[in-house]
Short mmCIF file of C-alpha atoms in Angstrom, two decimals:
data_model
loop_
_atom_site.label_atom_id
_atom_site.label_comp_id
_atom_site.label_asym_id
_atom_site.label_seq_id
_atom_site.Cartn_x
_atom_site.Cartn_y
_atom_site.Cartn_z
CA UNK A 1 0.00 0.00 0.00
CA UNK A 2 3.25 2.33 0.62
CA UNK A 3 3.59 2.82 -3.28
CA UNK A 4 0.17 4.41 -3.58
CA UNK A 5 0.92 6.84 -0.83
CA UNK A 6 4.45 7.79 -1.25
CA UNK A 7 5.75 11.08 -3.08
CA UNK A 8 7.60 10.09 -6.68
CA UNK A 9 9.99 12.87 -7.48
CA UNK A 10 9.44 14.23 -11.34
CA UNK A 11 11.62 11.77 -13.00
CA UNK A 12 10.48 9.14 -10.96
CA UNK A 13 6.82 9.46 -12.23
CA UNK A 14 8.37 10.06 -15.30
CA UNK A 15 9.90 6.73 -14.94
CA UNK A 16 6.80 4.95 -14.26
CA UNK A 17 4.59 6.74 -16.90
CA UNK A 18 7.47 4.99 -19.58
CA UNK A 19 7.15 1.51 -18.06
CA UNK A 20 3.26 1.82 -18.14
CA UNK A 21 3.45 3.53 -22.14
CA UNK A 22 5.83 0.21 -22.81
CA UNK A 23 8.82 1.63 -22.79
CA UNK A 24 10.43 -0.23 -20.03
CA UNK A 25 13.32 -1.84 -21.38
CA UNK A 26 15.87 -1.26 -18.34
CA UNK A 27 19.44 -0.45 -20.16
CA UNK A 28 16.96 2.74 -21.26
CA UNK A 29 15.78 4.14 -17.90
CA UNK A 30 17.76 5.56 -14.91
CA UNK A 31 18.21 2.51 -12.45
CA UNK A 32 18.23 4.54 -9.17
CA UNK A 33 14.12 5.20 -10.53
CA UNK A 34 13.83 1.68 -11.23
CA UNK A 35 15.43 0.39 -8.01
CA UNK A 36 12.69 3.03 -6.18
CA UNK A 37 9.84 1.91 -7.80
CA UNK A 38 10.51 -1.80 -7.84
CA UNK A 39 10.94 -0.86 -3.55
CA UNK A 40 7.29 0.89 -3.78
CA UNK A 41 5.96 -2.04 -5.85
CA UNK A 42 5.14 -0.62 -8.79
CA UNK A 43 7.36 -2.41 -11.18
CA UNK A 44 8.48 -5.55 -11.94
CA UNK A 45 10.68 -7.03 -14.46
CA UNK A 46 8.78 -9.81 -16.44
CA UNK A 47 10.17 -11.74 -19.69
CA UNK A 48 13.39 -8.85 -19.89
CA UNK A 49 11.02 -6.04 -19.71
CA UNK A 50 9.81 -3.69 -16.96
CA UNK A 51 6.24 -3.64 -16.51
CA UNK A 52 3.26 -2.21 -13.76
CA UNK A 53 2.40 -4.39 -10.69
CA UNK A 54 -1.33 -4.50 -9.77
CA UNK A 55 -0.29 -1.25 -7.30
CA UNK A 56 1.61 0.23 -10.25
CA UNK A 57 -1.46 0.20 -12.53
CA UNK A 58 -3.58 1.78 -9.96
CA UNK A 59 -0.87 4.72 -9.17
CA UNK A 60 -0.44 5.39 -13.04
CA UNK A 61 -4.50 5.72 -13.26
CA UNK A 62 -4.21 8.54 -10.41
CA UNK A 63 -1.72 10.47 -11.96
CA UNK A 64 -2.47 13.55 -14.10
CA UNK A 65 -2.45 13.22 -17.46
CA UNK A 66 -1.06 16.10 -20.05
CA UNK A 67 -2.98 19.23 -20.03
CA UNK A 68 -4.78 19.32 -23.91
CA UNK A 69 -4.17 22.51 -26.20
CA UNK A 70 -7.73 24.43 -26.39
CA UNK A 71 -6.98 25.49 -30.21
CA UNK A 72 -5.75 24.14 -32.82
CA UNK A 73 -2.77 26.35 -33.02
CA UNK A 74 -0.63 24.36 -30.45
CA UNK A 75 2.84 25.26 -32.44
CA UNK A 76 2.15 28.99 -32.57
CA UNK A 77 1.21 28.99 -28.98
CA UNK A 78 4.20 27.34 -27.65
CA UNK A 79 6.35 29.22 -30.46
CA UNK A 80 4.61 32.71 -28.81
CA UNK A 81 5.33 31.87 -25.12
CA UNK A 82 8.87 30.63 -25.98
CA UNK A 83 9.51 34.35 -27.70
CA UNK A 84 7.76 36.35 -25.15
CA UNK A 85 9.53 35.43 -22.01
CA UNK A 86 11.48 38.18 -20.38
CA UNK A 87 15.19 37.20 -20.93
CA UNK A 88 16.89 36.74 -16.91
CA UNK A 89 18.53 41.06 -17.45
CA UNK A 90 15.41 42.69 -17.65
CA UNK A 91 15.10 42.90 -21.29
#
């Protein structure tokens, strides 16, 4: 029950969103996230491949998922936010 409760850092979650998308082979993710969430029992390595645990599969449905672009103008918008940041001197 610990793995539903306990605070994953960015990259952890980050970590466990790959293994649940299928990307879980583990020469391709950072082992000190994989030796965390195999202690949390959310992973497990089955057939060479990292996959979710029962607990894993519930904590994956509680995360957030990506927030959705209202328009359909998603480049522009990120393009527009990118150019319109005040550079770190002011200017």
């Amino acid at each position: 029950m610990r793995g539903i409760l306990a605070p994953l850092s960015p990259h952890e979650e980050i970590t466990l969103r790959r293994v649940a998308l299928g990307f879980g082979r583990r020469d391709h993710l950072p082992s000190q996230h994989i030796r965390r969430l195999e202690q949390l029992a959310l992973i497990e390595e089955a057939d060479g491949a990292l996959r979710l645990t029962e607990l894993g599969l519930q904590r994956y449905a509680s995360l957030g998922r990506p927030v959705k672009w209202d328009s359909d103008t998603a480049a522009e918008d990120v393009s527009r936010l990118l150019t319109d940041r005040t550079k770190p001197d002011g200017s």
